[in-house]
XYZ file of C-alpha atoms in Angstrom:
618
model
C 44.610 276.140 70.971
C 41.178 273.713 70.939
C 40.126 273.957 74.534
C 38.384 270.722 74.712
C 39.123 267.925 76.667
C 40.673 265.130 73.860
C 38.206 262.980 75.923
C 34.453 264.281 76.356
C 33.841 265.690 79.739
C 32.130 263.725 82.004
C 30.356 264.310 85.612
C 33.257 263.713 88.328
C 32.429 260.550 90.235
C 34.425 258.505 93.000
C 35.482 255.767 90.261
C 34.214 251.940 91.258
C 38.009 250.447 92.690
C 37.759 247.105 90.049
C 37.046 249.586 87.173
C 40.110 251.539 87.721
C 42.132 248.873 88.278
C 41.121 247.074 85.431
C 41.807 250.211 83.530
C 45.501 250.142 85.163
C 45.427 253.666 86.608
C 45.989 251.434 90.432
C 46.737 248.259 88.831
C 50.202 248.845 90.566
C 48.637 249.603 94.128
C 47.491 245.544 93.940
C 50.777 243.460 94.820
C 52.943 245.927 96.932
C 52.506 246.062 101.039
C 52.871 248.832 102.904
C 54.682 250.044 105.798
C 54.914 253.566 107.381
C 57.995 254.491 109.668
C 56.578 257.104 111.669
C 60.361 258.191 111.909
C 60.864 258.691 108.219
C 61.433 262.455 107.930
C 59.705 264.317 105.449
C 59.273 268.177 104.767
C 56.123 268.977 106.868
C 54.118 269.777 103.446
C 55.020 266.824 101.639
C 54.387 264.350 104.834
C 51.130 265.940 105.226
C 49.984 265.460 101.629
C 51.321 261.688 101.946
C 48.973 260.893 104.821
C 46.240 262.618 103.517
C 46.018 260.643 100.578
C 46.550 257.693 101.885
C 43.856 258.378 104.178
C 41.674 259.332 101.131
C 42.612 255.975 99.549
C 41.378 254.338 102.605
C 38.187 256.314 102.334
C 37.567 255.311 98.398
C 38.303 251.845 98.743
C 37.313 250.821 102.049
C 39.491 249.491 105.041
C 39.420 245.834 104.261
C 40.470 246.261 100.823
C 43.430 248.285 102.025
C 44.475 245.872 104.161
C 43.907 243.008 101.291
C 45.814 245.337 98.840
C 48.333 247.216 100.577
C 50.504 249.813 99.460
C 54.632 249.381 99.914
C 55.550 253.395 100.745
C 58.785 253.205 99.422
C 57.656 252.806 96.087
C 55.221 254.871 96.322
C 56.267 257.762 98.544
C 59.088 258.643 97.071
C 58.724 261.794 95.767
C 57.165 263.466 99.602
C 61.135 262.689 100.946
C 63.213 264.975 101.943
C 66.175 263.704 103.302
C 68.709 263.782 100.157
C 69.476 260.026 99.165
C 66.313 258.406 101.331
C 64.920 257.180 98.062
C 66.564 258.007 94.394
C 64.727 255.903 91.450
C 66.475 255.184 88.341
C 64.186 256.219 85.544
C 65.462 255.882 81.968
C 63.859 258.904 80.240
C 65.819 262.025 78.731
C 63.674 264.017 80.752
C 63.342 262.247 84.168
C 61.825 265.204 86.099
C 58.170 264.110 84.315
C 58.401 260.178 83.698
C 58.072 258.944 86.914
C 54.478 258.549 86.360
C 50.657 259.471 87.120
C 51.028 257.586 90.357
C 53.850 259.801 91.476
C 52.067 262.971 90.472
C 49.624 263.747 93.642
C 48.117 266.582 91.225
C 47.579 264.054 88.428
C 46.763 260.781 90.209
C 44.098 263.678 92.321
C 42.731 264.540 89.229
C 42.264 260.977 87.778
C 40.811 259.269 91.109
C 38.349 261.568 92.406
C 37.274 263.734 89.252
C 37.702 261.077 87.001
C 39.777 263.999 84.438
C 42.736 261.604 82.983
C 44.557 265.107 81.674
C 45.061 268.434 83.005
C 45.588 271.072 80.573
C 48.365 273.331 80.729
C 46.890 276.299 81.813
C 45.462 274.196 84.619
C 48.821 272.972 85.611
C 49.634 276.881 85.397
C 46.749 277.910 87.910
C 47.372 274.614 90.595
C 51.566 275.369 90.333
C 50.715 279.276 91.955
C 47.946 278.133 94.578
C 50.293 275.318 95.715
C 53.925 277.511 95.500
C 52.409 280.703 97.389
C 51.180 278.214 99.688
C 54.499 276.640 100.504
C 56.285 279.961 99.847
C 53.983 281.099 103.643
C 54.835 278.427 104.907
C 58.725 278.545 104.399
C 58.406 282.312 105.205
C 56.221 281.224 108.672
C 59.469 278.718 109.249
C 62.355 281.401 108.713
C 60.294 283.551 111.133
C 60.419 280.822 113.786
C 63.936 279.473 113.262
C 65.747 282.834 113.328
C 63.244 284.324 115.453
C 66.036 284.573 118.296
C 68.355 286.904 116.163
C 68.238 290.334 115.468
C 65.019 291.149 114.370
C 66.038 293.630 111.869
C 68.677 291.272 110.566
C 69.030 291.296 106.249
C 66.331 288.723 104.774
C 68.894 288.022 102.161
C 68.916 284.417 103.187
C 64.823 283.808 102.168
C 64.649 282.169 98.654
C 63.123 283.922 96.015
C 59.771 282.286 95.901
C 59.561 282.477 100.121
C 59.671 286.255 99.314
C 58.381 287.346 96.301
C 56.449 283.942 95.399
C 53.869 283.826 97.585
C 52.735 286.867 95.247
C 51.831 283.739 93.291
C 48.517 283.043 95.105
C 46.933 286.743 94.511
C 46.141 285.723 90.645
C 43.341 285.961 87.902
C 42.804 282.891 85.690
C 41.297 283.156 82.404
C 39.957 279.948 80.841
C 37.281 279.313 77.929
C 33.928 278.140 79.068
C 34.236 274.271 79.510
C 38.417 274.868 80.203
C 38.444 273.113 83.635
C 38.235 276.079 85.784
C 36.485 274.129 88.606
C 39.495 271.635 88.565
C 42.234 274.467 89.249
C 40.977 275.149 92.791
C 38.955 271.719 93.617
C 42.501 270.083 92.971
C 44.745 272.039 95.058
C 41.862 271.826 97.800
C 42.392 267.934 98.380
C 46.259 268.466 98.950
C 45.802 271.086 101.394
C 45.354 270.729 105.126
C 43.251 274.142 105.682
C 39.984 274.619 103.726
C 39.246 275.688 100.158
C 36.542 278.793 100.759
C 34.969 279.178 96.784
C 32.267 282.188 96.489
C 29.842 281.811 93.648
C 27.300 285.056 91.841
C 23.916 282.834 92.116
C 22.516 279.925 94.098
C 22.143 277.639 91.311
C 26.005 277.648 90.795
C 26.671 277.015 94.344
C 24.012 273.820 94.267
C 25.486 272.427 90.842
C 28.862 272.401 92.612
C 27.858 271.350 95.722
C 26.199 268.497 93.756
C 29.431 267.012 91.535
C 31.250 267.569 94.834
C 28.826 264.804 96.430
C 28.998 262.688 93.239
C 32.933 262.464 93.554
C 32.158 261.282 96.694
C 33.132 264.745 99.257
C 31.319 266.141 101.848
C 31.340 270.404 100.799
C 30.145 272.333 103.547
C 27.624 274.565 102.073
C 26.172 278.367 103.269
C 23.391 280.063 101.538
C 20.768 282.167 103.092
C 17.434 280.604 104.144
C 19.074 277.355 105.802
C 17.402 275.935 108.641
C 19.313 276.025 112.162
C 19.768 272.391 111.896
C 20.911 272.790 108.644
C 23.330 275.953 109.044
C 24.424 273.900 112.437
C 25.590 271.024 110.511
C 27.791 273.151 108.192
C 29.806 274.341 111.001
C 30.271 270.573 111.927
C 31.921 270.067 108.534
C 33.764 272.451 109.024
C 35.160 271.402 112.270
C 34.891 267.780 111.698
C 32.615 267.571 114.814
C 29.779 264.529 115.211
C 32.134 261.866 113.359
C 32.093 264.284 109.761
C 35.410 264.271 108.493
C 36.514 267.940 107.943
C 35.485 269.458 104.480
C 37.962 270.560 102.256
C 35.673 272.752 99.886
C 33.691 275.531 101.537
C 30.697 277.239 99.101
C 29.387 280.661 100.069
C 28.024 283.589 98.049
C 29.115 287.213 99.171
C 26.132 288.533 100.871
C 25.887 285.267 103.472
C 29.675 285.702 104.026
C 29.203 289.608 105.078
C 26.184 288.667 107.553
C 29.291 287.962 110.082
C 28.289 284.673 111.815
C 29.725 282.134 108.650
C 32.916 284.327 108.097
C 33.716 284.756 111.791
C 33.543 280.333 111.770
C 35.609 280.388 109.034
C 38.182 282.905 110.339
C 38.710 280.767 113.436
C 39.597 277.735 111.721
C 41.719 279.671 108.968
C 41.532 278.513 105.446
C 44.114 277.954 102.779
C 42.766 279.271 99.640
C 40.007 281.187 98.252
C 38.442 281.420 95.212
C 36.359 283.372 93.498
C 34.023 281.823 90.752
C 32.588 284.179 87.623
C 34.645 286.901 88.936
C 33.570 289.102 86.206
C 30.572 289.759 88.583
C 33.069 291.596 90.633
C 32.982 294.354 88.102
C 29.586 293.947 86.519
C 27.845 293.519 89.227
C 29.353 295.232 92.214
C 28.874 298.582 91.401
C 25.365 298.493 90.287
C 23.002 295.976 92.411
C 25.487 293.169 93.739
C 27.702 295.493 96.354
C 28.532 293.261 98.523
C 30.586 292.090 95.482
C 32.957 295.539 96.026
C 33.458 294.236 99.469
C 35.105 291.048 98.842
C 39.214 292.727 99.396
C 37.557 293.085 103.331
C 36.638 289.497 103.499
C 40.203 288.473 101.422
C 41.590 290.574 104.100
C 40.055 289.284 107.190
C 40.616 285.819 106.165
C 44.246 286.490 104.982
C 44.233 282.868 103.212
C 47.932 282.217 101.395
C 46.238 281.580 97.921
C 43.563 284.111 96.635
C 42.341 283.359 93.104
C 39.474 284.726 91.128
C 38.103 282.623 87.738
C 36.259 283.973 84.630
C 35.353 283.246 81.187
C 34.725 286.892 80.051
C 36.735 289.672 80.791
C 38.575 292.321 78.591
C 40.674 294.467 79.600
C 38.673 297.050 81.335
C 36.929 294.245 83.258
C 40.345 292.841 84.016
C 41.554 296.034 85.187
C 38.278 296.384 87.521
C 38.574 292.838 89.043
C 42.634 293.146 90.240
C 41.360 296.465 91.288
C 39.153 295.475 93.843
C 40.476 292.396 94.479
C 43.987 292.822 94.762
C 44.630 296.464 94.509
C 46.211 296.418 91.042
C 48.219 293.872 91.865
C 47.149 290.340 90.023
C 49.293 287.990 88.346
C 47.386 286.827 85.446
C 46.581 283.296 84.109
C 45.461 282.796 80.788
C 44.403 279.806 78.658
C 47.152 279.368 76.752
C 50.651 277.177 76.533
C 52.699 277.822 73.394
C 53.651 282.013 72.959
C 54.786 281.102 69.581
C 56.279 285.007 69.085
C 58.859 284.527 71.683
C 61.949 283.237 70.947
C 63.872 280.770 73.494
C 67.430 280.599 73.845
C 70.262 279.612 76.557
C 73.226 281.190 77.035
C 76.175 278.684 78.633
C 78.390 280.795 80.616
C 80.551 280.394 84.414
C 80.345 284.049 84.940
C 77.454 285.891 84.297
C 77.594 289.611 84.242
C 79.832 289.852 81.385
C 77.443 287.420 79.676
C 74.569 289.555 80.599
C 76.719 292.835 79.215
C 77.201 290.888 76.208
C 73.080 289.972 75.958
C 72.079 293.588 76.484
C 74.803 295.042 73.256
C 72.139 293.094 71.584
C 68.860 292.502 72.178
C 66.284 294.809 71.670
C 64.397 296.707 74.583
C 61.787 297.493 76.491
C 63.810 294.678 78.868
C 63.152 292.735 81.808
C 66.024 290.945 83.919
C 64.923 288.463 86.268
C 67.009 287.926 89.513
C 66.804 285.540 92.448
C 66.790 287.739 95.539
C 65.673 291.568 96.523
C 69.377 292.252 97.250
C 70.369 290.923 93.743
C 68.353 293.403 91.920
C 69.359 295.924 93.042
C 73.438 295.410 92.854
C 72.781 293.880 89.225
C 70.510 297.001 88.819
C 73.533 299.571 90.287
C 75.922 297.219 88.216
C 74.359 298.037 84.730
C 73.843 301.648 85.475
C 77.417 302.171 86.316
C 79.133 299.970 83.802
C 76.864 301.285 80.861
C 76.088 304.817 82.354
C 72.458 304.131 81.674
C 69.862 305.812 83.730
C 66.874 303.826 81.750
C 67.766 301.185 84.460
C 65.760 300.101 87.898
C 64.890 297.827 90.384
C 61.561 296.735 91.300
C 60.776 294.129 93.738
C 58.634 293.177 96.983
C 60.637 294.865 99.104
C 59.703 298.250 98.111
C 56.962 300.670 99.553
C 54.071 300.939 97.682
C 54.274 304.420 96.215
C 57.686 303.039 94.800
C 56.423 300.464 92.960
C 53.773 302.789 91.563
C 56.727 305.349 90.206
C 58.632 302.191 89.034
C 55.726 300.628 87.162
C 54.441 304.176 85.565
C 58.273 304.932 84.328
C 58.305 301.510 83.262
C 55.360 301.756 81.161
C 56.175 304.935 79.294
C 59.892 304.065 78.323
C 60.786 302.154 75.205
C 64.399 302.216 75.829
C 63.653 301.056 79.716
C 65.113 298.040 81.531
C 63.799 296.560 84.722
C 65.733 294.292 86.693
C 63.414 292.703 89.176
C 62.105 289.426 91.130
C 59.325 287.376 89.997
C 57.438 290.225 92.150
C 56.849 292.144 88.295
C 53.782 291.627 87.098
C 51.226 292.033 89.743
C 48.990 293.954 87.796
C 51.811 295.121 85.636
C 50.942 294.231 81.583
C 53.364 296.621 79.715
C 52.694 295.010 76.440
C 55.883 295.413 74.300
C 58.937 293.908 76.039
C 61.031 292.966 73.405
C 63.761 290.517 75.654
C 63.415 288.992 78.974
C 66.279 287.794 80.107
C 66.752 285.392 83.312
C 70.190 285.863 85.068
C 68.896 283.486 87.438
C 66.736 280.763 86.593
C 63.665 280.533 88.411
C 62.642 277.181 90.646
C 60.141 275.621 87.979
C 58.834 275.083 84.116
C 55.729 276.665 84.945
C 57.317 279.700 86.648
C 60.092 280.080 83.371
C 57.048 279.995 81.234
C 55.067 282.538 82.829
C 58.260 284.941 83.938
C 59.383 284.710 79.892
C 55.901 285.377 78.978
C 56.205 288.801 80.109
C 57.225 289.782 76.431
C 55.440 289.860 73.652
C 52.029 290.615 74.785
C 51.587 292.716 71.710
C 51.722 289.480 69.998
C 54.992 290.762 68.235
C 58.319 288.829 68.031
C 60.010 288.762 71.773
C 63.189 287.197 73.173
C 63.464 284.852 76.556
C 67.324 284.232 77.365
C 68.320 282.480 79.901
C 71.794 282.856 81.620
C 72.983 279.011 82.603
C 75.929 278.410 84.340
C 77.558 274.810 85.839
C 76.604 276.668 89.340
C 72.749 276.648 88.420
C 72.896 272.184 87.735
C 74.754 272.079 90.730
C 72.075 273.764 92.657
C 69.680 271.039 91.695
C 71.390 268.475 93.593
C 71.430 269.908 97.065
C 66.973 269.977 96.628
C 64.616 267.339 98.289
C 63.589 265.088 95.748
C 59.939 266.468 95.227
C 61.530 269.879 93.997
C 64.027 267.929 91.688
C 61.417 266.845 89.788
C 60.294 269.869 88.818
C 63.380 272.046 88.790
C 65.040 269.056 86.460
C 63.090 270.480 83.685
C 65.097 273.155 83.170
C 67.935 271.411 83.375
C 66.498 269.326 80.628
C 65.908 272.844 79.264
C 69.008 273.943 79.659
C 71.717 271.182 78.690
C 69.927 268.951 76.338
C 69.904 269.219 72.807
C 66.256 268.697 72.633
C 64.080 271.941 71.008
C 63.788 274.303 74.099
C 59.793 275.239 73.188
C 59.027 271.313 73.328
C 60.963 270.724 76.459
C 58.760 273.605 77.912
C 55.532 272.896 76.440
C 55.542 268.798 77.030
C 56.628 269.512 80.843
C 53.008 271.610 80.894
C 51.338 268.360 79.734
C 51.371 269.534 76.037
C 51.998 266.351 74.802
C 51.491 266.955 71.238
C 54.825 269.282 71.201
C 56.626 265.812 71.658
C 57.754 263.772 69.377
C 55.844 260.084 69.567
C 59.393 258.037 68.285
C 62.851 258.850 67.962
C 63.362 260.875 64.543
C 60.032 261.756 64.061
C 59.363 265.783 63.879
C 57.321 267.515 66.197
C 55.332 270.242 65.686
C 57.369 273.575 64.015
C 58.973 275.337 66.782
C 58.392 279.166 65.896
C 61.801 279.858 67.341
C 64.694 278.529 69.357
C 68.390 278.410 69.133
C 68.561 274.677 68.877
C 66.371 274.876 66.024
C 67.769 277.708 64.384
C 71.160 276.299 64.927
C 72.883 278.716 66.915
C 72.488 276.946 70.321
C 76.441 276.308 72.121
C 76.093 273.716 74.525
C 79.287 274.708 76.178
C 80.412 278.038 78.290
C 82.301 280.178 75.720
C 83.981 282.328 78.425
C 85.475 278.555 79.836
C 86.419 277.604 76.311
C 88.164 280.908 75.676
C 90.093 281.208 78.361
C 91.434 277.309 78.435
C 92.258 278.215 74.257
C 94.222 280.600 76.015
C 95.959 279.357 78.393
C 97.085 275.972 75.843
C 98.212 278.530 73.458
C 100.665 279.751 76.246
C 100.804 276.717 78.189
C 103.272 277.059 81.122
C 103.669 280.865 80.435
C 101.311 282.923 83.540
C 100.312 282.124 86.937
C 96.765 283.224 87.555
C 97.513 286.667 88.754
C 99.949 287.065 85.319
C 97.156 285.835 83.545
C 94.432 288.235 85.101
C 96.844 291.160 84.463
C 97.587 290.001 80.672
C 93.445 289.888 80.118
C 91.840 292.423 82.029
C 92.207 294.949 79.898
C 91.713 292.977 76.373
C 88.154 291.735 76.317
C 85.230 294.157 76.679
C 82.976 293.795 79.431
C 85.302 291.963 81.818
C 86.995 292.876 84.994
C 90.445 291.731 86.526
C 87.308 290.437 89.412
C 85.647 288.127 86.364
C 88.828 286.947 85.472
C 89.844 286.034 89.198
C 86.449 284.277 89.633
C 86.843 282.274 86.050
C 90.203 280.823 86.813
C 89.140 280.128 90.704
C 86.416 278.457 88.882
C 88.801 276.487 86.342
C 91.415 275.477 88.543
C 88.830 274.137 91.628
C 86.443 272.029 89.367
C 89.945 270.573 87.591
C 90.178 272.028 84.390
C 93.028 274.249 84.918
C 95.757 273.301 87.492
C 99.043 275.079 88.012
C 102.217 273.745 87.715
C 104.371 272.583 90.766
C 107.568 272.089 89.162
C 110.689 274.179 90.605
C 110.952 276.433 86.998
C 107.643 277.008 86.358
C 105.642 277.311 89.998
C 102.292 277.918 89.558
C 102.127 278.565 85.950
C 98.950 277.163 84.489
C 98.189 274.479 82.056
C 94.911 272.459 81.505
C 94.421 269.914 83.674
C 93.593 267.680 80.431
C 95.232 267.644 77.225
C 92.522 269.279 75.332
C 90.189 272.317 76.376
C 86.626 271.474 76.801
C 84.216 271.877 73.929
């Protein structure tokens, strides 16, 4: 992939108001007026990044201009609610999670206003989406903790979402980008949507002064610590980053690793807590730490003190040894990796359309090739899909691994893992801190995860030996329902793979254009878009309709009026491999509640089932 901007890259300047809107990136900001409720509920997250940014929009264009120009909130706030049904726009698009526009994107319109960057690459979206999700995941985590903080403290955490336990795993991550990729952007981003501070450590002064330069050409106020500052000067830092004396508070924080391990600067910084921290040219970490930059090997103490949500260290350079040194230190072993790329054109996408899904998954593993990797939602679901397998296939190639385990467990589990070619690992999106076993053959997701960006990465566990790989994903009428009970913001995203999912669009182009690959789209209806290396809608073997449903309704109109349900579990049960008198129970349930099936209340035939329609769904 050309890692060049399509546009040249230019310095990062606050942009002059009548140039932008003449350019149209605003123009929509000019007629509308605004109003804020301060009883309008929002998620706490999502109001905070709505006030900040209107208070940065004050700050760009000046108070008078705001109030010339203002801003009506419900057309432009409507992705930060959270009550369901507050606000619901109608957007004609077949993929409505990503046509709302820039100016609902806070990452996008961020990027545009204050850099002056009109396109984030994918891997950029990649790097933002993890800093931002473990940061939320904390903060959902920080909420259980106080909500049910008056039950039994050793109560089951079954009830924590995925991402508020495994997730947050997220923020510990090492992003690989070409020089001139836009690594800057991936933490200077995420810093102005943050309320805490973004602490970034640079190798050499002259890094930490170029940055701290753009920073005051887009118009922010960095609080900078280097050795050989005055008092005055090291004094009105520590304003910044209290926003004492009238400063507003800075959101970027540069520091080298030496100034930060004198003690004054990181004892500041600990007190007023920060949100993410990266780590610039981390190849330094291994280069240079263990010959004449040590204080480089003790950047996991000053991770640790701090404790930040988000930890993420940037390079250009590093192979695999260097790669290996750098989660070592860092994050003992334990990195999730970032690299500049979209498009894994050796894996393979396909859905599988299904209402229950462990015979569906039975059905998967008959046929797809191993080492494999099942994803799951939850700790708990791991291991009973994990116990499941082993049982019903008599398998002992088959574990768990998740967040939940102790340390030395995940060791055993990752070392059996990697020397097993018949293995299969059932785990959370926890797999894959510092784990890189290169030849999975399948991953399979029997629950889908929250997000594009997560699907991508999660299926991009196979393949790394850049041979042919498989990413399934189990769908069932359950996982489109889930969508609807989300705030709005996280519809947006999760609609993609809905989009993903159910439409009849190529599943690689669906995935790649909701990265911002917008080449992978086609420009008009009919045209062809670039040649997807392999799906099931483009090979032609995509269903877009659960074949256990359709089966069992061909069934029942066969011998319509003939079994109740429990006549009809005991006629089944034992015919079709892989399913259970339970399945069957759970199928009809299924049928008979969401009116396909219904059972007859005439005197001669009580209860016998028919479909609810004349013909079976297709």
């Amino acid at each position: 992939m050309d890692v060049k901007n399509s546009e040249p890259p230019r310095t990062a300047v606050v942009p002059n108001r009548n140039d932008v809107l003449k350019q149209g990136s605003l123009q929509s900001f000019k007629t509308r007026r605004f109003h804020f409720d301060t009883d309008v509920k929002m998620k706490p997250l999502c109001r905070t990044l709505f006030i900040q940014f209107f208070a940065d929009l004050n700050f760009y264009f000046d108070n008078k201009y705001m109030q010339e120009h203002p801003i009506k909130m419900k057309t432009f706030a409507e992705p930060f609610f959270a009550e369901e049904g507050d606000i619901c726009p109608h957007v004609d698009s077949d993929n409505p999670a990503y046509s709302l526009g820039k100016s609902f994107d806070a990452v996008a319109l961020c990027a545009e206003t204050v850099f002056g960057i009109s396109t984030l690459f994918p891997w950029q979206r990649l790097a933002i989406a993890n800093i931002l999700d473990a940061i939320r995941a904390e903060e959902s985590i920080e909420q259980q903790v106080k909500t049910n903080s008056h039950k039994d403290p050793d109560a089951d955490c079954e009830n924590f979402e995925r991402y508020d336990q495994d997730g947050i795993l997220r923020g510990r991550q090492i992003v690989l980008l070409p020089t001139g990729a836009g690594k800057s952007l991936c933490f200077q981003v995420p810093a102005l949507l943050l309320d805490k501070p973004t602490l970034v450590i640079y190798p050499l002064l002259a890094l930490m002064q170029d940055q701290y330069r753009r920073l005051k050409e887009a118009g922010l106020e960095p609080a900078l610590f280097r050795g050989g500052q005055t008092p005055e000067e090291r004094q009105h830092n520590f304003s910044l980053l209290k926003g004492e004396n009238g400063h507003q508070k800075a959101k970027l924080i540069i520091a080298n690793p030496e100034i930060l391990l004198a003690g004054q600067v990181l004892n500041e910084i600990e007190k007023i807590g920060i949100a993410h921290l990266a780590i610039d040219e981390a190849h330094c970490v291994s280069e240079w730490g263990d010959s004449f930059r040590p204080a480089y090997l003790e950047l996991a103490s000053i991770i640790k003190k701090l404790n930040p949500p988000a930890v993420t260290a940037f390079t250009a350079t590093a192979g695999d040894a260097v790669l290996s040194r750098i989660s070592e230190i860092l994050f003992e072993g334990r990195a999730h990796i970032v690299r500049g790329e979209s498009d894994r054109p050796n894996i393979s996408y396909a859905v599988r359309h299904c209402r229950v899904k462990q015979p569906a998954l039975l059905a998967e593993l008959a046929i797809r090739k191993r080492p494999l990797v099942i994803f799951c939602a939850t700790q708990k679901e791991t291991e009973r899909i994990a116990a499941f397998l082993r049982n019903t296939l008599h398998d002992k190639n088959i574990r768990f691994y998740h967040a939940g385990l102790q340390r030395e467990e995940k060791t055993e589990v990752e070392q059996w893992f990697h020397t097993h070619d018949s293995a299969i690992l059932v785990t959370t999106c926890a797999w894959g801190m510092g784990v890189d076993k290169k030849n999975v053959r399948t991953v399979i997701h029997f629950d889908p995860p929250p997000t594009a960006e997560s699907y991508v990465q999660e299926a991009g566990r196979g393949g790394r030996d850049r041979e042919a790989a498989e990413a399934v994903l189990l769908w069932s009428p359950k996982d489109s329902e889930k969508l609807a009970t989300m705030s709005e913001t996280q519809q947006q995203r999760s609609m993609v793979l809905r989009d993903f999912a159910e439409s009849k669009r190529c599943r690689r182009t669906v995935l790649l254009h909701a990265l911002g690959e917008k080449n992978a789209v086609a420009l008009n209806p009919g045209d062809e878009t670039i040649a997807c290396a392999g799906c099931d809608v483009c090979n032609g073997t995509a269903n877009f309709f659960c074949a256990d449903e359709k089966a069992l309704c061909n069934f029942v109109q066969k011998n319509n009026l003939l079994y109740t349900s429990e006549e009809l579990v005991d006629q089944l049960k034992t015919r079709i491999k892989y399913w259970t008198a339970k399945d069957f129970k759970f199928l009809i349930t299924e049928l008979i509640n969401t009116n396909i099936l219904k059972e007859s209340d005439s005197f001669f035939r009580k209860k016998k089932l028919t479909l609810a329609s004349s013909k079976p769904k297709s």
